[in-house]
Short mmCIF file of C-alpha atoms and ligand atoms in Angstrom, two decimals:
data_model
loop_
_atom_site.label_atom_id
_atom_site.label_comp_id
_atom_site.label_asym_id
_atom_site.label_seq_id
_atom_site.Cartn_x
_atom_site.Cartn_y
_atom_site.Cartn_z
CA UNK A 205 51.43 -41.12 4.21
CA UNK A 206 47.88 -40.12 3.50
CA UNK A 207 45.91 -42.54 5.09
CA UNK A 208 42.14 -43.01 3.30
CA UNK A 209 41.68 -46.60 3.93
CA UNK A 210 39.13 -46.02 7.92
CA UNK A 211 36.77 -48.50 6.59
CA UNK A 212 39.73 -51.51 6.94
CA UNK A 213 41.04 -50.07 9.99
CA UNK A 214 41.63 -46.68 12.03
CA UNK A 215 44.79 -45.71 13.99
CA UNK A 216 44.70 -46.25 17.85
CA UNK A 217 44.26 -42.94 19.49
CA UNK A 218 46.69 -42.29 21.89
CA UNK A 219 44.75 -41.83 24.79
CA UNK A 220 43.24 -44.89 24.32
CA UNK A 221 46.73 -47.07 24.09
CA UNK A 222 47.92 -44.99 27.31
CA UNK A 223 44.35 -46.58 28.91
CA UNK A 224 46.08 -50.07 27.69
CA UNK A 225 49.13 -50.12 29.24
CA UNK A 226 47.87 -48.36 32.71
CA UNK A 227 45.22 -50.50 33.33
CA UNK A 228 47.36 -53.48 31.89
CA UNK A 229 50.09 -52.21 35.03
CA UNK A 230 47.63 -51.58 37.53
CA UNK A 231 44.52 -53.59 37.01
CA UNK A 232 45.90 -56.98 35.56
CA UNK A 233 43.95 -59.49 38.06
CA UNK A 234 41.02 -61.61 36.66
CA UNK A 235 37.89 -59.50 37.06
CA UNK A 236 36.53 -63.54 38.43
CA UNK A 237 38.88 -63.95 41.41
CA UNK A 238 37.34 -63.49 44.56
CA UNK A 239 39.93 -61.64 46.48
CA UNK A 240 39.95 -57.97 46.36
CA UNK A 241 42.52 -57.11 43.61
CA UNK A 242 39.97 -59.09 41.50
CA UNK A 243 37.15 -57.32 43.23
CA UNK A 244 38.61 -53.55 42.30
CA UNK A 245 39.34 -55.13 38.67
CA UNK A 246 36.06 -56.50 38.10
CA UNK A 247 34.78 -52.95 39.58
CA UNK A 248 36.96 -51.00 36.47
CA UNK A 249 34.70 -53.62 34.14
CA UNK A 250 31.71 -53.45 35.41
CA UNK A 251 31.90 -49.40 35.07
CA UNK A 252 33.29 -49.75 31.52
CA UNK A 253 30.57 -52.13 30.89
CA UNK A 254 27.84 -49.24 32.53
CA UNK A 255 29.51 -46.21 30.53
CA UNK A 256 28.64 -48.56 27.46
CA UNK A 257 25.37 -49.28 28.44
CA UNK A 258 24.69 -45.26 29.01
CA UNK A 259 25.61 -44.42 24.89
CA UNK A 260 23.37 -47.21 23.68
CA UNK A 261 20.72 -46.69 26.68
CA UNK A 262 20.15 -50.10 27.42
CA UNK A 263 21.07 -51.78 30.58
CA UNK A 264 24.55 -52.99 31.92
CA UNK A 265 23.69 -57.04 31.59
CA UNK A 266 22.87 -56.72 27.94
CA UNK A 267 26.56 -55.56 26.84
CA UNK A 268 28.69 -58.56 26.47
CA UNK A 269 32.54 -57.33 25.25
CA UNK A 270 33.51 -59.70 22.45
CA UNK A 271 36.96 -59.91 20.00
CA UNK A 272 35.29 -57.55 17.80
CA UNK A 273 32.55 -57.33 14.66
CA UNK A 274 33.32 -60.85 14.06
CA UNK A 275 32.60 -62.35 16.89
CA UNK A 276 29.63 -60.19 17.92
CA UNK A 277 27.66 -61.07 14.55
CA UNK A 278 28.54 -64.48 14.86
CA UNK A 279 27.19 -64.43 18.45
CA UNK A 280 24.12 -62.67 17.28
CA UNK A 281 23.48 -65.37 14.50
CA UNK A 282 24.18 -68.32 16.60
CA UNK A 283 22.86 -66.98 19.56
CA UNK A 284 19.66 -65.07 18.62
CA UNK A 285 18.44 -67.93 16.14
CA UNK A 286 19.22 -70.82 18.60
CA UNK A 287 17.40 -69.00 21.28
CA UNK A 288 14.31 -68.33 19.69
CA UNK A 289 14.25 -71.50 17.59
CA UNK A 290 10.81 -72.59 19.20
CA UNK A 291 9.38 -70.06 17.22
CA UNK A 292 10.53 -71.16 13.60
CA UNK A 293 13.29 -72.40 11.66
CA UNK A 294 13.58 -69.38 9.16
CA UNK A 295 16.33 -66.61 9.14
CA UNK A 296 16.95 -63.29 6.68
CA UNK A 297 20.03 -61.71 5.77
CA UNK A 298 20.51 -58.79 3.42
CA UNK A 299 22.41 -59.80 0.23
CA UNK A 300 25.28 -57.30 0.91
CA UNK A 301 26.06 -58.23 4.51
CA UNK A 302 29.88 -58.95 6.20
CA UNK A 303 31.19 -62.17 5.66
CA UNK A 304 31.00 -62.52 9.18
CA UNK A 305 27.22 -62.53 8.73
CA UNK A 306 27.20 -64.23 5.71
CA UNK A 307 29.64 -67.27 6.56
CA UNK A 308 27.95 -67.75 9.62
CA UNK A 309 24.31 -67.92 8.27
CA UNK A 310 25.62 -70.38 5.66
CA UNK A 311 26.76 -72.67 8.60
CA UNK A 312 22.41 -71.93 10.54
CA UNK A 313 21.43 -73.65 7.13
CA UNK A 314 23.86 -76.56 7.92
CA UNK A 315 22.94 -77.02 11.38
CA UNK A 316 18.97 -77.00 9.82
CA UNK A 317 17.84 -72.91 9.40
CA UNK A 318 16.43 -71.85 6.81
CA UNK A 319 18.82 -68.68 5.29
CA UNK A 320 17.49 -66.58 2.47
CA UNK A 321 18.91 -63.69 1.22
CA UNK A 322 16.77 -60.19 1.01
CA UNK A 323 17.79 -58.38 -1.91
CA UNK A 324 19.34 -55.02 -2.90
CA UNK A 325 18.54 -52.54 -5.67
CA UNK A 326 20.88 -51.40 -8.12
CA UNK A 327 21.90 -48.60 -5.03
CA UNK A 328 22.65 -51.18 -2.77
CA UNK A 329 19.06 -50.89 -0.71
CA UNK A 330 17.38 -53.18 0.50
CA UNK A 331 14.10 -53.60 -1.23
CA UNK A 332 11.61 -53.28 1.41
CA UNK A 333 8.66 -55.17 -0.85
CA UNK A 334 10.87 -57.84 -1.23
CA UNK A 335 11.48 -58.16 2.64
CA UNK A 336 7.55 -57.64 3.02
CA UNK A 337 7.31 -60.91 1.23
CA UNK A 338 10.44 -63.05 2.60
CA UNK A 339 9.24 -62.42 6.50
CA UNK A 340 7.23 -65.00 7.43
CA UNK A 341 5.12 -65.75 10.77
CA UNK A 342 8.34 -68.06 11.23
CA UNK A 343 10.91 -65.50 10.71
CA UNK A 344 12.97 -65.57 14.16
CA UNK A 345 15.86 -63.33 13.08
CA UNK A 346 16.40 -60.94 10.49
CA UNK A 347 20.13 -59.30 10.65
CA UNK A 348 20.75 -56.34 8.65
CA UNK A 349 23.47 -54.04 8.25
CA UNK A 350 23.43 -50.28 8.89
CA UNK A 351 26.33 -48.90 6.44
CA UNK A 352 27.49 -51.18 4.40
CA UNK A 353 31.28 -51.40 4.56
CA UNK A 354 31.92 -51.53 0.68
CA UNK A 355 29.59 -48.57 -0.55
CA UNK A 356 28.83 -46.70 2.56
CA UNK A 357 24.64 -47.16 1.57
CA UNK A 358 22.91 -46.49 4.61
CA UNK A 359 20.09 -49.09 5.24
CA UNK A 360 16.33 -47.71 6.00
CA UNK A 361 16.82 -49.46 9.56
CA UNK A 362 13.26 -47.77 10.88
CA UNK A 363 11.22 -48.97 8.44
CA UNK A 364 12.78 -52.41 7.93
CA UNK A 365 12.24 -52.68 11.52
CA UNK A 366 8.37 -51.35 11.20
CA UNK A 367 7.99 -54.10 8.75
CA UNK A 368 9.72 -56.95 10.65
CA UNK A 369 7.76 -56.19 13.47
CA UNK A 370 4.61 -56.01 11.93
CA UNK A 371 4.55 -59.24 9.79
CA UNK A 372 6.64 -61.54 12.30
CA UNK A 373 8.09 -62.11 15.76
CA UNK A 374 12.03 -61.70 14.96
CA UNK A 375 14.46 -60.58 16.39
CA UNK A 376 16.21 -58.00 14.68
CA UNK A 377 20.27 -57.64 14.45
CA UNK A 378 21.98 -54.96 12.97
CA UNK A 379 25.56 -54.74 12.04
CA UNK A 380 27.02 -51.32 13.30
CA UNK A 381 30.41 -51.73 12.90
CA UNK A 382 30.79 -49.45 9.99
CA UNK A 383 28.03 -46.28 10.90
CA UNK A 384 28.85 -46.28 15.08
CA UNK A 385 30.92 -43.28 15.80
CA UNK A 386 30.56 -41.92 11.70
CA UNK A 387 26.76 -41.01 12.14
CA UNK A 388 23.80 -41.20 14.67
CA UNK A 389 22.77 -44.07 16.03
CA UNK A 390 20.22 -44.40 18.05
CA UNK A 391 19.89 -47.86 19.53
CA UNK A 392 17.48 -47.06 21.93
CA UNK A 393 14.93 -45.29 19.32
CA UNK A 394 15.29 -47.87 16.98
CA UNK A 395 13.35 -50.98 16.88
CA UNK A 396 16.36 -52.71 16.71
CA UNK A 397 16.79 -55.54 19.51
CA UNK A 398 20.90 -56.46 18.90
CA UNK A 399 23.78 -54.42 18.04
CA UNK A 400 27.03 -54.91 16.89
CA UNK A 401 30.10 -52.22 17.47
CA UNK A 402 33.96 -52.95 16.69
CA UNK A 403 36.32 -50.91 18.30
CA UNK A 404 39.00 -50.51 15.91
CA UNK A 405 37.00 -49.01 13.30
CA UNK A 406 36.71 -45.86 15.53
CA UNK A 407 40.20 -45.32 16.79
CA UNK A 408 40.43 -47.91 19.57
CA UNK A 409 41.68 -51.53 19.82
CA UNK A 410 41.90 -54.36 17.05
CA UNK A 411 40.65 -57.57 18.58
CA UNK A 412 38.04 -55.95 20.89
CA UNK A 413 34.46 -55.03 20.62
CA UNK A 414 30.83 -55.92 21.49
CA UNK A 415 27.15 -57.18 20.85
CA UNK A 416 24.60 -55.71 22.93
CA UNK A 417 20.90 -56.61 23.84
CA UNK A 418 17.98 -54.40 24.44
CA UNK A 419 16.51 -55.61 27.82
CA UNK A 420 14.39 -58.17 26.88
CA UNK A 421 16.48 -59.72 24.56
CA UNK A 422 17.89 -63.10 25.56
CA UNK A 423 21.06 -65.23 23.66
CA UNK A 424 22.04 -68.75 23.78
CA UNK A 425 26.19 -68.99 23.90
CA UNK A 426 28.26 -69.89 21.62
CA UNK A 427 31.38 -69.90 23.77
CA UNK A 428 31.18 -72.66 26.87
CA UNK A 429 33.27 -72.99 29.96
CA UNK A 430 33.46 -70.40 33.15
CA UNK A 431 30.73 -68.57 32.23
CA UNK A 432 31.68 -64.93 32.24
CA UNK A 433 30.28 -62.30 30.07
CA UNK A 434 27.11 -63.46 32.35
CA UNK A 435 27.39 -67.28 30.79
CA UNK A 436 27.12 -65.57 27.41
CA UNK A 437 30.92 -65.26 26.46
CA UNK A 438 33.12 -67.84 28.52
CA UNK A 439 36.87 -66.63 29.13
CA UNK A 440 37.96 -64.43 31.22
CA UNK A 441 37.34 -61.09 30.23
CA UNK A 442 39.92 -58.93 28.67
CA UNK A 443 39.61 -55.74 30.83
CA UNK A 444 42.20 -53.80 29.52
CA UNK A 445 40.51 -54.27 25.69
CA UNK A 446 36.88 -53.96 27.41
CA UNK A 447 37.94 -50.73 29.16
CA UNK A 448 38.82 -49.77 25.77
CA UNK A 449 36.20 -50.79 24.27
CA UNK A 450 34.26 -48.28 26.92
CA UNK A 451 36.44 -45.23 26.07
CA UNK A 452 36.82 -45.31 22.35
CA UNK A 453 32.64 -45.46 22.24
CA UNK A 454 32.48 -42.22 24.86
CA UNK A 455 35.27 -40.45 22.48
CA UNK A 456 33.21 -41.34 19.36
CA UNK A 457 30.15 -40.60 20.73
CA UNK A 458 31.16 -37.15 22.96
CA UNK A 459 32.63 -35.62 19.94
CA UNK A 460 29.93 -37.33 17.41
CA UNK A 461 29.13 -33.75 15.08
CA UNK A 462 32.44 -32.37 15.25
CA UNK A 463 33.82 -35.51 13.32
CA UNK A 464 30.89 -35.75 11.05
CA UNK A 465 31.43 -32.69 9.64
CA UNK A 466 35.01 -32.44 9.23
CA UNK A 467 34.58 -36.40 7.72
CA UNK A 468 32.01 -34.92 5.52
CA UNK A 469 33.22 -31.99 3.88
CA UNK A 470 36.11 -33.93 2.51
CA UNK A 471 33.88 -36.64 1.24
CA UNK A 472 31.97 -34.22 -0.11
CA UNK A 473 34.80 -32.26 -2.35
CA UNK A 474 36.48 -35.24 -3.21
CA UNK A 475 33.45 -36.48 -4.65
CA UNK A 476 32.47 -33.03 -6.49
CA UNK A 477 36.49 -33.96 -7.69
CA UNK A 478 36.16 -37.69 -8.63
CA UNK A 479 32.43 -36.19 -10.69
CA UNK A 480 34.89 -34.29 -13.06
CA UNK A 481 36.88 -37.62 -15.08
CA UNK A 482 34.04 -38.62 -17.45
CA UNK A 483 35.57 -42.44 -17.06
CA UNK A 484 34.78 -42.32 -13.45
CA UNK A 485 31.25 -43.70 -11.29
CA UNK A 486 30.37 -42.89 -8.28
CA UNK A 487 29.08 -46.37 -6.98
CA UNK A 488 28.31 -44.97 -3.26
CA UNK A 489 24.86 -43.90 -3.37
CA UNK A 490 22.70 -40.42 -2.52
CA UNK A 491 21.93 -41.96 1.28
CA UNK A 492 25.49 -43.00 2.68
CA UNK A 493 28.04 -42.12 5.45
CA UNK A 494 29.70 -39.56 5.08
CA UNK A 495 33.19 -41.37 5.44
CA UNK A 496 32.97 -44.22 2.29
CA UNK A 497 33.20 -42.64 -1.44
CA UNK A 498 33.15 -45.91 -3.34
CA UNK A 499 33.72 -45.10 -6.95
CA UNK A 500 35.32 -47.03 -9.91
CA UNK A 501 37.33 -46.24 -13.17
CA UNK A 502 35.73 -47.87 -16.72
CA UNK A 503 37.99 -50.61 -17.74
CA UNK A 504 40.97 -50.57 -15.16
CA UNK A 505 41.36 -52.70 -12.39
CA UNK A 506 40.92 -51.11 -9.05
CA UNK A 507 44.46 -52.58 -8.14
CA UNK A 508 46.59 -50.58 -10.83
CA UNK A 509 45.33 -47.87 -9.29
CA UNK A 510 45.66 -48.92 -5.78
CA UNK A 511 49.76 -49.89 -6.25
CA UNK A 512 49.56 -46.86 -8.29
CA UNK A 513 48.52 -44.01 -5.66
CA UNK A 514 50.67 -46.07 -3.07
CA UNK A 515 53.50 -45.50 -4.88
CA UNK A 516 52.95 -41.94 -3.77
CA UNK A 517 52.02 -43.05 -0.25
CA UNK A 518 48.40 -42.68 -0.81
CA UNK A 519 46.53 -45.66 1.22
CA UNK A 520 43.20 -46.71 -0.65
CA UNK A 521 41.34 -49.61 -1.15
CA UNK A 522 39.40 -51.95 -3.58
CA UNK A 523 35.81 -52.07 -2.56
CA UNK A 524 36.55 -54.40 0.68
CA UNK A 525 39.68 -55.26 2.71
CA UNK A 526 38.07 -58.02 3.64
CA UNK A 527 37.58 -59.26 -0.13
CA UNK A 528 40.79 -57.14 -1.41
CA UNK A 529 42.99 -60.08 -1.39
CA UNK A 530 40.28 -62.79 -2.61
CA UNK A 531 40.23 -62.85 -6.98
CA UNK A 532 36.37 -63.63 -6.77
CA UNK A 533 34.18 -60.73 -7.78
CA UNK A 534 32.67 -58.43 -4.81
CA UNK A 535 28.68 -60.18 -3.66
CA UNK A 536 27.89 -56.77 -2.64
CA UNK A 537 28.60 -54.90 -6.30
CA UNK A 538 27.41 -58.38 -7.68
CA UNK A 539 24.23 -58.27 -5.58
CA UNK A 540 23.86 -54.34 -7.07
CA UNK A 541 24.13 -55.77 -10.44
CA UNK A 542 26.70 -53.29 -11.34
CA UNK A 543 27.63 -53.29 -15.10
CA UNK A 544 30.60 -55.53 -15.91
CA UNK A 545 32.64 -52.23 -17.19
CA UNK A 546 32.79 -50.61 -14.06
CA UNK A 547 32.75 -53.63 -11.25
CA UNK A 548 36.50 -54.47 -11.53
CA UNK A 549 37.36 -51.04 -11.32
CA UNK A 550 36.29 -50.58 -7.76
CA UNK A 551 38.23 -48.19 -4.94
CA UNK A 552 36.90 -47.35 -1.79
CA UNK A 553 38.10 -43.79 -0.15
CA UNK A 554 37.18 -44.29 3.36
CA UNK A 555 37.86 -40.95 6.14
CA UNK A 556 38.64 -39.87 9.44
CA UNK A 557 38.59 -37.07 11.59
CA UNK A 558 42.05 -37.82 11.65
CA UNK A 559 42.77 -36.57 8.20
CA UNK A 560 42.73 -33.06 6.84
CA UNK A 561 41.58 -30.70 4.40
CA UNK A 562 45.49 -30.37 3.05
CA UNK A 563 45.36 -34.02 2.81
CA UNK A 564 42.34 -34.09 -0.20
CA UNK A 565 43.92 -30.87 -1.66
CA UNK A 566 47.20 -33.50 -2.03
CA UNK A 567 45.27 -36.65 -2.73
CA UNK A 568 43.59 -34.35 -5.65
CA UNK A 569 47.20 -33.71 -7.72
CA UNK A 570 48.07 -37.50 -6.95
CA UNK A 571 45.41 -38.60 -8.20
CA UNK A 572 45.09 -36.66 -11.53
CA UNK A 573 48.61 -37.44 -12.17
CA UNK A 574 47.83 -41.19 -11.76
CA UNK A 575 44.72 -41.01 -13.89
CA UNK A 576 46.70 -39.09 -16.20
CA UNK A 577 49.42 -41.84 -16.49
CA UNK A 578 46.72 -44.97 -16.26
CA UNK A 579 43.91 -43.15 -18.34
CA UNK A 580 45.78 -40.92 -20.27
CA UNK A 581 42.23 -38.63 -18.80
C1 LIG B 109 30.30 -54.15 8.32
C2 LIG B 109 31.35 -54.94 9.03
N1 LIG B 109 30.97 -55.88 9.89
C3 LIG B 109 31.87 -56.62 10.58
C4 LIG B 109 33.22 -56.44 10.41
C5 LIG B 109 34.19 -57.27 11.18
O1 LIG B 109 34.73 -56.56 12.26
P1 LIG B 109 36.09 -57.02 12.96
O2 LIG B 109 37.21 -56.64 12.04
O3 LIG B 109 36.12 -56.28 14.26
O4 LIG B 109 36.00 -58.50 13.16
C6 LIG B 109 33.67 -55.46 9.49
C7 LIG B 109 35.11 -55.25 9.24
O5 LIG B 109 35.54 -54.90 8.18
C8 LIG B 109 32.71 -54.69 8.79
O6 LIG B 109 33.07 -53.73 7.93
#
């Protein structure tokens, strides 16, 4: 199987599952309980917790492990906007964001936010004037993401940041679940104040992942009971998935340049490749990660091709997983105002370290034969 579908999902790394099961044998007591078994469990959190803290340079009490990107941006909309709610009412969102964002900030306007949506050019960027003019003095979150999942665009997070910070007092989220571990990120140089990772899109767990705080950052819950997570994220705390958590971060982030360029040069020839049908667009744009090529084919639905290429056990997607088994039209290629000839036609290509140069040389004759079939190109 040739497996180009990293932006849905990523295969566990062994190492990583082998970390499951031994600290699942030999560290299973709740990290809560007072006696010492809980003591040396809460001890392997705590350090997982640190080791996380050390990659985004922030400090230990500000990581909170969560059930993954879902969760976290929930958190960070309920949370952030609820906590700083004596400043103002009013909350922006990017027009392209997750679901997860987008679901959530629909439910702030229920509960008596104000949501509005920042807009994207026809690249899928957001257009800073337009943000210049939305912020207001109050604005008391912004959340933004930093790769979008569907086109790979990478968001100018500095400058949006520059701008929040100049015209308001927000807090500003960004959604890192699809650049962490597939470019730099630097949390701690960015004026970014909340971050969201999820660890199964870089090789570790489904189910598992965080939001962290810079220092001064503070979040109402949105989980009650026993108060772990320090009161932010009742129930006890999955170790073994935090520990995870801790290690697939340190892989991704050790061994950061190595996978970037391996991820990129096959991006980069299958892209040169795609160029070459004259029915085909290239929908990702000139500033993306290097692991999403988003393109589509004039006039044919991105599933014929999809059921096509699996037939020969090539694993693609339309533009979204998340939106891959909904009918309704993509809000992120809507939101780019893509032409109505190409936005049906959508597949995403989406790569890992794990996959190889033979791999594109293979998905290149697949491929042609399909088109040739399909297109008759
Ligand atoms: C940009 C983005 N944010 C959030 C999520 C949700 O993450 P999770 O699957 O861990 O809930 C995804 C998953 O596709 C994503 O691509």
């Amino acid at each position: 199987m040739i497996y180009f579908d990293n932006s849905s999902t990523t295969k566990a790394l062994k190492e990583i599952i082998d970390t499951f099961v031994t600290v699942n044998e030999q560290y299973w007591a709740n990290p809560s309980s007072i006696h010492e078994f809980g003591h040396q469990t809460d001890e392997l959190l705590q350090s997982a917790r640190k080791q996380v803290a050390d990659v985004l340079k922030t400090v230990d009490e500000k990581v909170y492990f969560t059930s993954g990107g879902t969760e976290s941006n929930n958190l960070a909309i309920f949370g952030l906007a609820n906590k700083y709610k004596h400043r103002g009412n009013h909350v922006l969102i990017s027009a392209i964001e997750h679901p997860s964002i987008i679901e959530a900030a629909k439910m702030l306007q229920k509960q008596g936010f104000i949501v509005e949506l920042i807009p994207v050019n026809k690249e899928g960027y957001i257009k800073l004037e337009e943000l210049d003019s939305l912020l207001r003095h109050d604005t008391v979150l912004v959340s933004v993401m930093h790769v979008n999942n569907e086109t790979g665009a990478i968001q100018p997070i500095n400058e949006i940041a520059s701008l929040i910070k100049s015209k308001s007092r927000a807090v500003f989220h960004m959604d890192a679940v699809q650049s962490f571990g597939k470019m730099v990120v630097n949390f701690d140089e960015q004026y970014v104040d909340a971050i969201t990772i999820s660890s199964h899109k870089i090789h570790g767990l489904k189910g598992s992942g965080l939001l962290a705080l810079k220092s001064t950052i503070e979040i109402t819950p949105i989980l009650f009971g026993g108060g772990q997570e320090s009161g932010v994220r009742s129930g006890t705390t999955p170790v073994p998935l935090s520990v995870c958590t801790a290690k697939a971060i340190r892989i991704a982030n050790a061994n950061l340049n190595t996978h970037m360029e391996s991820i990129l040069k096959m991006s980069e020839e299958v892209t040169t490749f795609l160029k070459k049908f004259s029915s085909i667009k290239i929908i990702s744009p000139e500033i993306k990660a290097p692991h999403i090529v988003s393109f589509s084919v004039r006039g044919v639905k991105g599933e014929v091709f999809i059921n096509a290429l699996q037939k020969e056990d090539v694993i693609v997607s339309t533009s979204s997983a998340c939106s891959s088994k909904q009918t309704q039209t993509s809000h992120v290629l809507k939101a780019m105002h893509l032409e109505d000839d190409y936005i049906k036609g959508v597949i995403r290509l989406s790569f890992s370290y794990m996959n190889t140069p033979e791999e594109v040389q293979q998905f290149k004759r697949i491929f042609t034969k399909v088109m040739n079939v399909i297109k008759g190109d």
